[in-house]
């Protein structure tokens, strides 16, 4: 029997998925998850984050992540036959960084199986807290790095993203500026992903191209550090960064600590990646043309790209994909929150809301820009809801919102240059078939509902299976790697209506005119509406 273990160290929890992939047998044999706040209350985190008087600062504890890893491997050894584990891989929240001193290499290389892991790690940090992705304190450093490399457009072109506060480069620069001595005492800077992989293997792991793209430090196309960005970030940084490697790199074998303490075999440890690249695999997006639209608190559109195309004004992020290709990700802040607010303002239940979508005709509600909160895509810092061409029928407000959200997602993900034929819809709102029908009609694509939990841990386990086969010189194609684990619900298929798709294609120009007008006072959108009506009457 060949078991593959995938771990996911997210902001709030640690999860594990174990797959049995033996011959034709393909099944999930175990899944387990716990919340950091609940099982490790002594660290004092709330939702996985340490309290901070400055709302812009978000940090967590690297010791807590290590103790959680130790707990999880102990639990798994209690619950399943871990002797069958062939390879281990992992996923972690992106961008967070871990700062190790000169004692670290020796300490993690000589872990004593008779003592708990954390007891042996206390002395290895040059910074006891890790900044994480929710931190927004580095605007100044973002501007400095961007200026030093020739501007945000150049930074986006080379690294896949313009400078973002949460990205690791600006975080490292802030640490260097505020604590130069502690920075000087830093021997190695890991991401959360490469830090945890290092603890498993008992040696420093590399950073994979997927998670490495979340740092504003990596040359995306070359898959290696970009010297100019590294130099612009902090002095002597190149000597503190682990190497970058492809996502199927073997870090080594599970260290003797895990073998002697819990009975694990010397299973292969595969380089870890970020949660978004791992979710790409865990939602089955291994070919260009299939994208995921996740409709949760915020809405995200992501998918695999064969080429590293980047939007010139830095909308979205491009990173390495664990398959060796690339992945694009665009985030829309006003997702579920906007849907809830509009539904509540209409005094509708979800059933009423769906009925309103069903009973009204396309474009009848005009455009509704739902910027209740500052918006990431397009960039809106002064929030405010804008409505254009509203009708008297209240029910059309529901339609205007959903159509406008889908228009925004379709237009602002087109920079990926991907011909979308299939969408895997996930997240709470994907249960609503009226919303999915509008999505299908706007994108002109087949839409399936994908029921996923633990997609990042599942993606990590599938990556373990893929890397294990590659290491044995029996590479398996990605569609075969994911087969049987990531298929959407076949009966959930919704197909686009050709007539409505053609209508929405024209309506996009009206939407874009409203957006441009709201953002920077572009021309009156009435002109675009007139053009739209004229084109319809000429048909
Ligand atoms: C991606 C990002 C988040 C974290 C969450 O850029 O910041 O999705 O990876 O874990």
Coordinates of C-alpha atoms and ligand atoms in Angstrom, one line a residue:
X1 CA 0.0 0.0 0.0
X2 CA 1.3 3.5 -0.9
X3 CA 0.0 6.3 1.3
X4 CA 0.6 10.0 0.5
X5 CA 0.3 12.6 3.2
X6 CA -0.6 16.2 2.5
X7 CA -0.5 18.9 5.2
X8 CA -1.9 22.4 5.1
X9 CA -0.7 25.0 7.7
X10 CA -3.2 27.8 7.1
X11 CA -3.8 31.0 9.0
X12 CA -6.1 29.4 11.6
X13 CA -5.5 25.6 11.4
X14 CA -3.5 22.7 10.5
X15 CA -5.1 20.0 8.3
X16 CA -3.9 16.6 7.0
X17 CA -5.2 14.5 4.1
X18 CA -4.0 11.0 3.5
X19 CA -4.5 9.3 0.1
X20 CA -4.1 5.6 -0.7
X21 CA -2.9 5.5 -4.3
X22 CA -2.0 1.8 -5.0
X23 CA -2.4 0.4 -8.4
X24 CA -5.9 1.3 -9.5
X25 CA -7.0 2.1 -5.9
X26 CA -7.5 5.8 -5.4
X27 CA -9.2 6.9 -2.2
X28 CA -8.9 9.3 0.6
X29 CA -8.3 7.2 3.8
X30 CA -8.0 9.9 6.4
X31 CA -8.6 13.7 6.9
X32 CA -8.0 15.6 10.1
X33 CA -7.9 19.2 11.1
X34 CA -7.5 21.3 14.2
X35 CA -7.6 25.0 15.0
X36 CA -4.5 26.6 16.5
X37 CA -6.4 28.8 19.0
X38 CA -8.2 25.7 20.4
X39 CA -5.4 23.2 20.7
X40 CA -2.5 25.5 21.5
X41 CA -4.1 28.3 23.6
X42 CA -0.8 29.0 25.4
X43 CA 0.4 31.0 22.3
X44 CA -2.5 33.5 22.7
X45 CA -3.5 33.7 19.1
X46 CA -6.9 34.8 17.9
X47 CA -7.9 33.1 14.6
X48 CA -4.2 32.2 14.4
X49 CA -2.9 35.7 14.7
X50 CA -1.1 37.3 17.7
X51 CA -2.7 40.4 19.2
X52 CA -1.2 43.7 18.1
X53 CA -1.8 47.3 19.2
X54 CA -1.2 48.4 15.6
X55 CA -4.1 47.2 13.4
X56 CA -1.8 47.0 10.3
X57 CA 0.6 44.5 12.0
X58 CA -0.3 40.8 11.8
X59 CA 2.1 38.2 13.1
X60 CA 2.0 34.7 14.3
X61 CA 4.3 32.3 16.1
X62 CA 6.7 29.9 14.2
X63 CA 7.0 27.9 17.4
X64 CA 3.2 27.3 17.4
X65 CA 3.3 26.1 13.8
X66 CA 6.1 23.6 14.8
X67 CA 4.2 22.4 17.8
X68 CA 1.1 21.9 15.7
X69 CA 3.1 19.9 13.2
X70 CA 4.4 17.7 16.0
X71 CA 0.9 17.2 17.4
X72 CA -0.5 16.4 13.9
X73 CA 2.2 13.8 13.2
X74 CA 1.6 12.2 16.6
X75 CA -2.2 12.1 16.0
X76 CA -1.7 10.5 12.6
X77 CA 0.6 7.9 14.1
X78 CA -2.2 7.1 16.5
X79 CA -5.0 7.0 13.9
X80 CA -3.5 5.3 10.8
X81 CA -0.7 2.9 9.9
X82 CA 1.9 5.6 9.2
X83 CA 4.5 2.9 8.2
X84 CA 2.8 2.9 4.8
X85 CA 3.5 6.5 4.1
X86 CA 5.6 6.8 1.0
X87 CA 5.9 10.6 0.6
X88 CA 4.8 13.8 2.5
X89 CA 4.2 17.2 1.0
X90 CA 2.6 20.4 2.3
X91 CA 0.9 23.7 1.7
X92 CA 1.1 26.8 3.9
X93 CA -0.4 30.2 4.1
X94 CA 1.5 32.4 1.6
X95 CA 3.9 35.3 2.2
X96 CA 4.6 34.7 6.0
X97 CA 8.3 34.5 6.8
X98 CA 10.5 32.8 9.5
X99 CA 13.8 34.2 10.6
X100 CA 16.4 31.7 11.8
X101 CA 19.8 32.3 13.5
X102 CA 23.1 30.6 13.1
X103 CA 22.2 27.8 15.5
X104 CA 19.3 26.7 13.5
X105 CA 21.0 24.5 10.9
X106 CA 22.6 22.3 13.6
X107 CA 19.5 22.2 15.8
X108 CA 17.1 21.1 13.1
X109 CA 19.7 18.6 11.8
X110 CA 20.1 16.8 15.2
X111 CA 16.6 16.7 16.7
X112 CA 16.4 14.3 19.7
X113 CA 13.4 11.9 19.4
X114 CA 13.2 11.7 23.2
X115 CA 12.2 15.3 23.6
X116 CA 9.3 17.3 22.1
X117 CA 10.1 19.2 19.0
X118 CA 9.4 22.7 20.3
X119 CA 11.7 22.3 23.4
X120 CA 14.5 22.0 20.9
X121 CA 13.6 25.0 18.8
X122 CA 13.5 27.8 21.3
X123 CA 17.0 29.0 20.5
X124 CA 16.9 29.0 16.7
X125 CA 15.0 32.2 15.9
X126 CA 16.5 35.7 15.3
X127 CA 12.9 37.0 15.4
X128 CA 10.4 35.2 17.6
X129 CA 7.3 36.3 15.6
X130 CA 6.6 35.8 11.9
X131 CA 4.8 38.5 9.9
X132 CA 1.9 36.9 7.9
X133 CA -0.2 37.7 4.9
X134 CA -2.7 39.8 6.8
X135 CA 0.0 42.4 7.6
X136 CA -0.4 45.7 5.8
X137 CA 2.3 47.8 7.6
X138 CA 4.9 47.9 4.7
X139 CA 3.5 50.6 2.3
X140 CA 6.7 52.6 2.6
X141 CA 8.9 49.5 1.9
X142 CA 6.7 48.6 -1.1
X143 CA 7.3 52.1 -2.6
X144 CA 11.0 51.9 -1.9
X145 CA 11.5 48.5 -3.6
X146 CA 9.3 49.4 -6.6
X147 CA 11.3 52.6 -7.1
X148 CA 14.6 50.8 -6.9
X149 CA 13.8 48.3 -9.6
X150 CA 12.2 50.8 -12.0
X151 CA 8.6 51.0 -10.9
X152 CA 5.6 48.7 -10.1
X153 CA 5.1 47.8 -13.7
X154 CA 8.6 46.5 -14.0
X155 CA 8.3 44.7 -10.7
X156 CA 5.1 43.0 -11.8
X157 CA 6.6 42.1 -15.2
X158 CA 9.5 40.4 -13.6
X159 CA 8.1 38.9 -10.4
X160 CA 4.4 38.4 -11.4
X161 CA 3.0 41.0 -8.9
X162 CA 3.5 44.7 -8.2
X163 CA 4.7 45.4 -4.6
X164 CA 2.1 44.3 -2.1
X165 CA 2.3 45.0 1.6
X166 CA 1.8 41.4 2.6
X167 CA 4.5 40.1 0.2
X168 CA 7.7 38.8 1.8
X169 CA 10.2 41.2 0.2
X170 CA 8.6 44.3 1.7
X171 CA 8.2 42.5 5.0
X172 CA 11.9 41.6 5.1
X173 CA 12.9 45.2 4.2
X174 CA 10.8 46.5 7.2
X175 CA 12.5 44.0 9.5
X176 CA 15.9 45.1 8.3
X177 CA 15.1 48.8 8.7
X178 CA 13.5 48.5 12.2
X179 CA 15.7 45.8 13.7
X180 CA 19.1 45.9 11.9
X181 CA 20.9 43.9 14.5
X182 CA 18.4 41.1 14.5
X183 CA 18.4 41.1 10.7
X184 CA 22.2 40.8 10.8
X185 CA 21.9 37.8 13.2
X186 CA 19.6 36.1 10.7
X187 CA 21.2 33.3 8.9
X188 CA 18.2 32.0 6.9
X189 CA 14.8 33.4 6.0
X190 CA 12.2 30.8 5.2
X191 CA 8.6 31.0 4.1
X192 CA 6.1 29.2 6.3
X193 CA 6.1 26.4 3.7
X194 CA 9.9 25.9 3.5
X195 CA 10.3 26.2 7.3
X196 CA 7.9 23.4 8.0
X197 CA 9.4 21.2 5.2
X198 CA 12.8 21.8 6.8
X199 CA 11.5 20.5 10.2
X200 CA 10.2 17.4 8.5
X201 CA 13.4 16.7 6.7
X202 CA 15.9 17.9 9.4
X203 CA 17.6 20.1 6.8
X204 CA 17.0 23.4 5.0
X205 CA 14.3 23.0 2.3
X206 CA 14.2 25.1 -0.8
X207 CA 11.3 27.4 -1.7
X208 CA 9.2 26.2 -4.6
X209 CA 8.4 28.5 -7.6
X210 CA 4.8 28.6 -6.5
X211 CA 5.3 30.1 -3.1
X212 CA 8.5 31.9 -4.2
X213 CA 6.3 34.1 -6.5
X214 CA 4.6 35.6 -3.4
X215 CA 7.7 37.4 -2.3
X216 CA 8.3 40.2 -4.9
X217 CA 11.8 38.6 -5.1
X218 CA 11.7 35.9 -7.7
X219 CA 12.1 36.1 -11.5
X220 CA 8.9 34.4 -12.5
X221 CA 9.9 33.3 -16.0
X222 CA 13.4 32.1 -14.9
X223 CA 12.2 30.5 -11.6
X224 CA 15.2 31.9 -9.7
X225 CA 15.9 34.9 -7.4
X226 CA 15.9 38.2 -9.3
X227 CA 19.1 39.9 -8.2
X228 CA 17.9 43.4 -8.6
X229 CA 14.8 42.9 -6.4
X230 CA 16.9 41.0 -3.8
X231 CA 19.5 43.8 -3.7
X232 CA 16.7 46.4 -3.5
X233 CA 15.1 44.7 -0.5
X234 CA 17.9 44.3 2.1
X235 CA 21.7 44.0 2.3
X236 CA 23.3 40.5 2.0
X237 CA 19.8 39.0 1.5
X238 CA 20.9 36.6 -1.2
X239 CA 23.0 34.7 1.3
X240 CA 20.0 34.4 3.7
X241 CA 17.5 33.0 1.2
X242 CA 17.2 29.3 0.5
X243 CA 17.4 28.3 -3.2
X244 CA 14.3 28.3 -5.4
X245 CA 13.4 24.9 -6.9
X246 CA 10.7 23.3 -9.0
X247 CA 7.7 22.1 -7.1
X248 CA 8.5 18.4 -7.3
X249 CA 11.9 18.6 -5.7
X250 CA 12.8 16.1 -3.0
X251 CA 14.0 17.8 0.1
X252 CA 15.1 14.5 1.7
X253 CA 13.6 11.8 3.9
X254 CA 11.5 12.2 7.1
X255 CA 14.2 13.0 9.8
X256 CA 15.1 10.4 12.4
X257 CA 13.1 12.4 14.9
X258 CA 9.8 11.4 13.2
X259 CA 10.9 7.9 12.7
X260 CA 12.0 7.2 16.2
X261 CA 9.4 9.2 18.1
X262 CA 6.3 8.1 16.1
X263 CA 7.3 5.2 14.0
X264 CA 7.3 6.9 10.5
X265 CA 9.4 5.4 7.8
X266 CA 12.1 7.4 6.0
X267 CA 9.4 8.7 3.6
X268 CA 10.2 11.2 0.9
X269 CA 9.7 14.8 1.9
X270 CA 8.7 16.9 -1.1
X271 CA 9.2 20.7 -1.2
X272 CA 6.1 22.5 0.2
X273 CA 4.2 25.3 -1.6
X274 CA 1.7 28.0 -0.9
X275 CA -2.0 27.3 -0.3
X276 CA -3.1 28.9 -3.5
X277 CA -0.8 26.8 -5.8
X278 CA -1.7 23.7 -3.8
X279 CA -5.5 24.5 -4.2
X280 CA -5.0 24.8 -7.9
X281 CA -4.1 21.1 -7.9
X282 CA -6.7 20.2 -5.2
X283 CA -9.5 21.7 -7.4
X284 CA -8.3 19.9 -10.5
X285 CA -7.1 22.9 -12.5
X286 CA -4.2 21.2 -14.3
X287 CA -5.0 22.3 -17.8
X288 CA -5.3 25.8 -19.3
X289 CA -9.0 26.7 -20.0
X290 CA -10.5 25.3 -16.8
X291 CA -10.7 28.0 -14.1
X292 CA -12.1 28.2 -10.6
X293 CA -14.4 30.9 -9.4
X294 CA -14.5 30.8 -5.7
X295 CA -17.4 32.8 -4.2
X296 CA -16.7 33.3 -0.5
X297 CA -16.1 36.3 1.7
X298 CA -14.2 37.6 -1.2
X299 CA -14.5 36.2 -4.7
X300 CA -11.4 34.9 -6.5
X301 CA -10.8 33.7 -10.0
X302 CA -7.8 31.5 -10.6
X303 CA -6.5 29.1 -13.1
X304 CA -3.5 27.6 -14.8
X305 CA -1.7 29.5 -17.5
X306 CA 0.8 28.1 -20.0
X307 CA 2.6 31.4 -20.3
X308 CA 3.6 33.9 -17.6
X309 CA 1.4 36.7 -18.8
X310 CA 1.1 39.7 -16.5
X311 CA -1.4 42.5 -16.5
X312 CA 0.6 45.8 -17.1
X313 CA -1.0 47.7 -14.2
X314 CA -0.6 44.8 -11.9
X315 CA -4.1 43.5 -11.5
X316 CA -3.9 40.1 -10.0
X317 CA -0.9 37.9 -9.3
X318 CA 1.0 35.4 -11.4
X319 CA 2.9 32.7 -9.8
X320 CA 4.5 29.4 -10.6
X321 CA 2.0 26.4 -10.7
X322 CA 3.0 23.1 -9.1
X323 CA 2.8 21.6 -12.5
X324 CA 5.7 23.7 -13.8
X325 CA 3.4 26.1 -15.7
X326 CA 2.0 29.3 -14.2
X327 CA -1.1 30.3 -12.4
X328 CA -3.1 33.6 -12.4
X329 CA -5.1 34.8 -9.4
X330 CA -7.4 37.8 -9.2
X331 CA -9.1 38.8 -6.0
X332 CA -12.4 40.7 -5.6
X333 CA -13.0 42.0 -2.1
X334 CA -16.7 42.6 -2.3
X335 CA -18.0 39.1 -2.7
X336 CA -20.4 37.4 -0.2
X337 CA -20.5 40.5 1.9
X338 CA -22.0 42.5 -1.0
X339 CA -24.5 39.7 -1.8
X340 CA -25.6 39.6 1.8
X341 CA -25.9 43.4 2.1
X342 CA -28.0 43.7 -1.1
X343 CA -30.2 40.8 -0.2
X344 CA -30.8 42.2 3.2
X345 CA -31.5 45.7 1.9
X346 CA -34.2 44.1 -0.4
X347 CA -35.7 42.3 2.6
X348 CA -35.4 39.0 0.7
X349 CA -34.6 35.5 1.8
X350 CA -32.1 33.6 -0.3
X351 CA -35.1 31.8 -2.0
X352 CA -36.7 35.2 -2.8
X353 CA -33.3 36.4 -4.2
X354 CA -33.0 33.4 -6.5
X355 CA -36.6 33.8 -7.6
X356 CA -35.9 37.5 -8.4
X357 CA -32.9 36.3 -10.6
X358 CA -35.1 33.7 -12.3
X359 CA -38.1 36.1 -13.0
X360 CA -36.1 39.0 -14.4
X361 CA -34.5 39.3 -17.8
X362 CA -30.8 40.0 -18.5
X363 CA -29.5 43.6 -18.2
X364 CA -32.9 44.8 -16.9
X365 CA -31.5 46.0 -13.7
X366 CA -28.7 48.1 -15.1
X367 CA -25.3 48.1 -13.4
X368 CA -24.5 47.9 -9.7
X369 CA -20.9 48.5 -8.6
X370 CA -21.0 46.8 -5.1
X371 CA -18.0 48.6 -3.5
X372 CA -19.3 48.3 0.1
X373 CA -15.6 47.9 1.2
X374 CA -12.4 49.1 -0.5
X375 CA -12.1 47.0 -3.6
X376 CA -8.9 45.2 -4.7
X377 CA -10.0 44.7 -8.3
X378 CA -10.4 47.3 -9.7
X379 CA -8.5 49.2 -7.1
X380 CA -11.0 51.4 -5.2
X381 CA -9.8 52.9 -1.9
X382 CA -12.8 55.1 -1.2
X383 CA -15.7 52.6 -1.0
X384 CA -19.2 53.4 -2.1
X385 CA -22.0 51.6 -4.0
X386 CA -22.8 53.0 -7.4
X387 CA -25.9 52.2 -9.5
X388 CA -26.5 53.0 -13.1
X389 CA -29.7 52.6 -15.1
X390 CA -31.8 51.2 -12.3
X391 CA -35.4 50.1 -13.1
X392 CA -38.5 50.5 -10.9
X393 CA -38.8 46.8 -10.4
X394 CA -36.9 46.1 -7.1
X395 CA -36.3 42.5 -8.1
X396 CA -33.9 43.7 -10.8
X397 CA -31.5 45.0 -8.2
X398 CA -30.6 41.4 -7.4
X399 CA -29.9 40.8 -11.0
X400 CA -27.9 44.0 -11.4
X401 CA -25.6 42.9 -8.6
X402 CA -25.0 39.4 -9.7
X403 CA -24.5 40.4 -13.4
X404 CA -22.1 43.2 -12.4
X405 CA -20.0 40.9 -10.2
X406 CA -19.8 38.3 -13.0
X407 CA -18.9 41.1 -15.5
X408 CA -16.1 42.3 -13.2
X409 CA -14.8 38.8 -12.8
X410 CA -14.9 38.0 -16.5
X411 CA -13.3 41.3 -17.6
X412 CA -10.7 41.6 -14.9
X413 CA -9.4 38.0 -15.4
X414 CA -9.1 38.3 -19.1
X415 CA -5.5 39.5 -18.7
X416 CA -4.7 35.8 -18.1
X417 CA -5.3 35.3 -21.8
X418 CA -7.0 32.0 -21.2
X419 CA -9.8 30.8 -23.4
X420 CA -12.1 29.7 -20.6
X421 CA -14.3 26.7 -21.5
X422 CA -15.1 25.3 -18.1
X423 CA -15.5 26.8 -14.7
X424 CA -15.4 25.0 -11.3
X425 CA -17.5 27.1 -9.0
X426 CA -16.7 26.8 -5.3
X427 CA -17.6 28.6 -2.1
X428 CA -20.9 29.3 -0.4
X429 CA -22.6 31.1 -3.3
X430 CA -21.8 28.3 -5.7
X431 CA -24.8 26.4 -4.2
X432 CA -27.1 28.9 -6.0
X433 CA -27.9 27.7 -9.5
X434 CA -29.4 31.0 -10.7
X435 CA -26.1 32.7 -9.9
X436 CA -24.2 29.9 -11.7
X437 CA -26.5 30.3 -14.8
X438 CA -25.5 34.0 -15.0
X439 CA -21.9 33.0 -14.6
X440 CA -22.2 30.5 -17.5
X441 CA -23.9 33.1 -19.7
X442 CA -21.5 35.9 -19.0
X443 CA -18.3 33.8 -19.4
X444 CA -19.8 31.7 -22.2
X445 CA -18.5 28.6 -20.4
X446 CA -19.8 25.4 -18.8
X447 CA -20.1 25.8 -15.1
X448 CA -19.8 22.9 -12.6
X449 CA -20.2 23.1 -8.9
X450 CA -17.2 21.7 -7.1
X451 CA -17.7 20.6 -3.5
X452 CA -14.2 20.9 -2.0
X453 CA -13.0 20.9 1.6
X454 CA -9.3 20.9 2.3
X455 CA -8.4 21.6 -1.3
X456 CA -4.9 22.8 -0.3
X457 CA -4.1 19.7 1.8
X458 CA -5.6 17.5 -0.9
X459 CA -3.5 19.3 -3.5
X460 CA -0.4 18.8 -1.3
X461 CA -1.1 15.0 -1.0
X462 CA -1.5 14.8 -4.8
X463 CA 1.7 16.7 -5.3
X464 CA 3.4 14.1 -3.0
X465 CA 2.1 11.3 -5.3
X466 CA 3.3 13.1 -8.4
X467 CA 6.8 13.9 -7.1
X468 CA 7.2 10.3 -5.8
X469 CA 6.4 8.9 -9.2
X470 CA 8.7 11.4 -10.9
X471 CA 11.6 10.6 -8.5
X472 CA 11.2 6.9 -9.5
X473 CA 11.4 7.9 -13.1
X474 CA 7.8 6.9 -13.7
X475 CA 6.3 10.4 -14.2
X476 CA 2.5 10.4 -14.3
X477 CA 0.6 13.1 -16.2
X478 CA -1.2 15.7 -14.1
X479 CA -4.7 14.7 -15.3
X480 CA -3.8 11.2 -14.1
X481 CA -2.5 12.4 -10.8
X482 CA -5.7 14.2 -9.9
X483 CA -8.1 11.6 -11.4
X484 CA -10.8 10.4 -9.0
X485 CA -10.2 13.1 -6.4
X486 CA -11.2 16.4 -7.9
X487 CA -14.1 15.7 -10.3
X488 CA -17.0 18.2 -10.0
X489 CA -20.5 17.0 -9.4
X490 CA -21.5 15.8 -12.9
X491 CA -25.2 16.6 -12.4
X492 CA -24.4 20.1 -11.4
X493 CA -23.4 21.1 -15.0
X494 CA -24.9 24.4 -16.2
X495 CA -24.4 25.3 -19.9
X496 CA -24.4 28.8 -21.3
X497 CA -27.3 30.1 -23.4
X498 CA -25.9 31.3 -26.7
X499 CA -28.3 34.2 -27.1
X500 CA -27.7 35.5 -23.6
X501 CA -24.0 35.1 -23.9
X502 CA -24.0 37.2 -27.1
X503 CA -26.1 39.9 -25.3
X504 CA -23.7 40.0 -22.3
X505 CA -20.7 40.3 -24.6
X506 CA -22.2 43.6 -25.7
X507 CA -23.3 44.6 -22.2
X508 CA -19.7 44.3 -21.0
X509 CA -18.9 47.6 -22.8
X510 CA -21.7 49.3 -20.8
X511 CA -20.4 47.7 -17.6
X512 CA -16.8 48.9 -18.4
X513 CA -18.0 52.4 -19.2
X514 CA -19.9 52.6 -15.8
X515 CA -16.8 51.3 -14.0
X516 CA -14.5 53.8 -15.7
X517 CA -16.9 56.6 -14.9
X518 CA -17.1 55.7 -11.3
X519 CA -13.3 55.2 -10.9
X520 CA -12.0 58.3 -12.6
X521 CA -14.8 60.3 -14.1
X522 CA -14.5 58.7 -17.5
X523 CA -17.1 59.6 -20.2
X524 CA -20.8 59.5 -19.3
X525 CA -21.9 55.8 -19.6
X526 CA -25.2 56.9 -21.3
X527 CA -23.3 56.9 -24.6
X528 CA -22.3 53.3 -24.1
X529 CA -25.9 52.4 -23.2
X530 CA -27.1 54.1 -26.4
X531 CA -24.6 52.2 -28.5
X532 CA -25.7 48.9 -26.8
X533 CA -29.3 49.6 -27.7
X534 CA -28.5 50.6 -31.2
X535 CA -26.5 47.4 -31.8
X536 CA -29.4 45.4 -30.4
X537 CA -32.0 47.0 -32.7
X538 CA -29.7 46.4 -35.7
X539 CA -29.5 42.7 -35.0
Ligands
LIG1 C1 -2.6 35.1 -1.3 C2 -2.9 35.4 0.1 C3 -3.8 34.5 0.9 C4 -3.0 33.5 1.8 C5 -3.9 32.9 2.7 O1 -1.9 36.1 -1.9 O2 -2.4 36.3 0.7 O3 -4.6 33.7 0.0 O4 -2.2 32.7 1.0 O5 -3.4 31.8 3.3

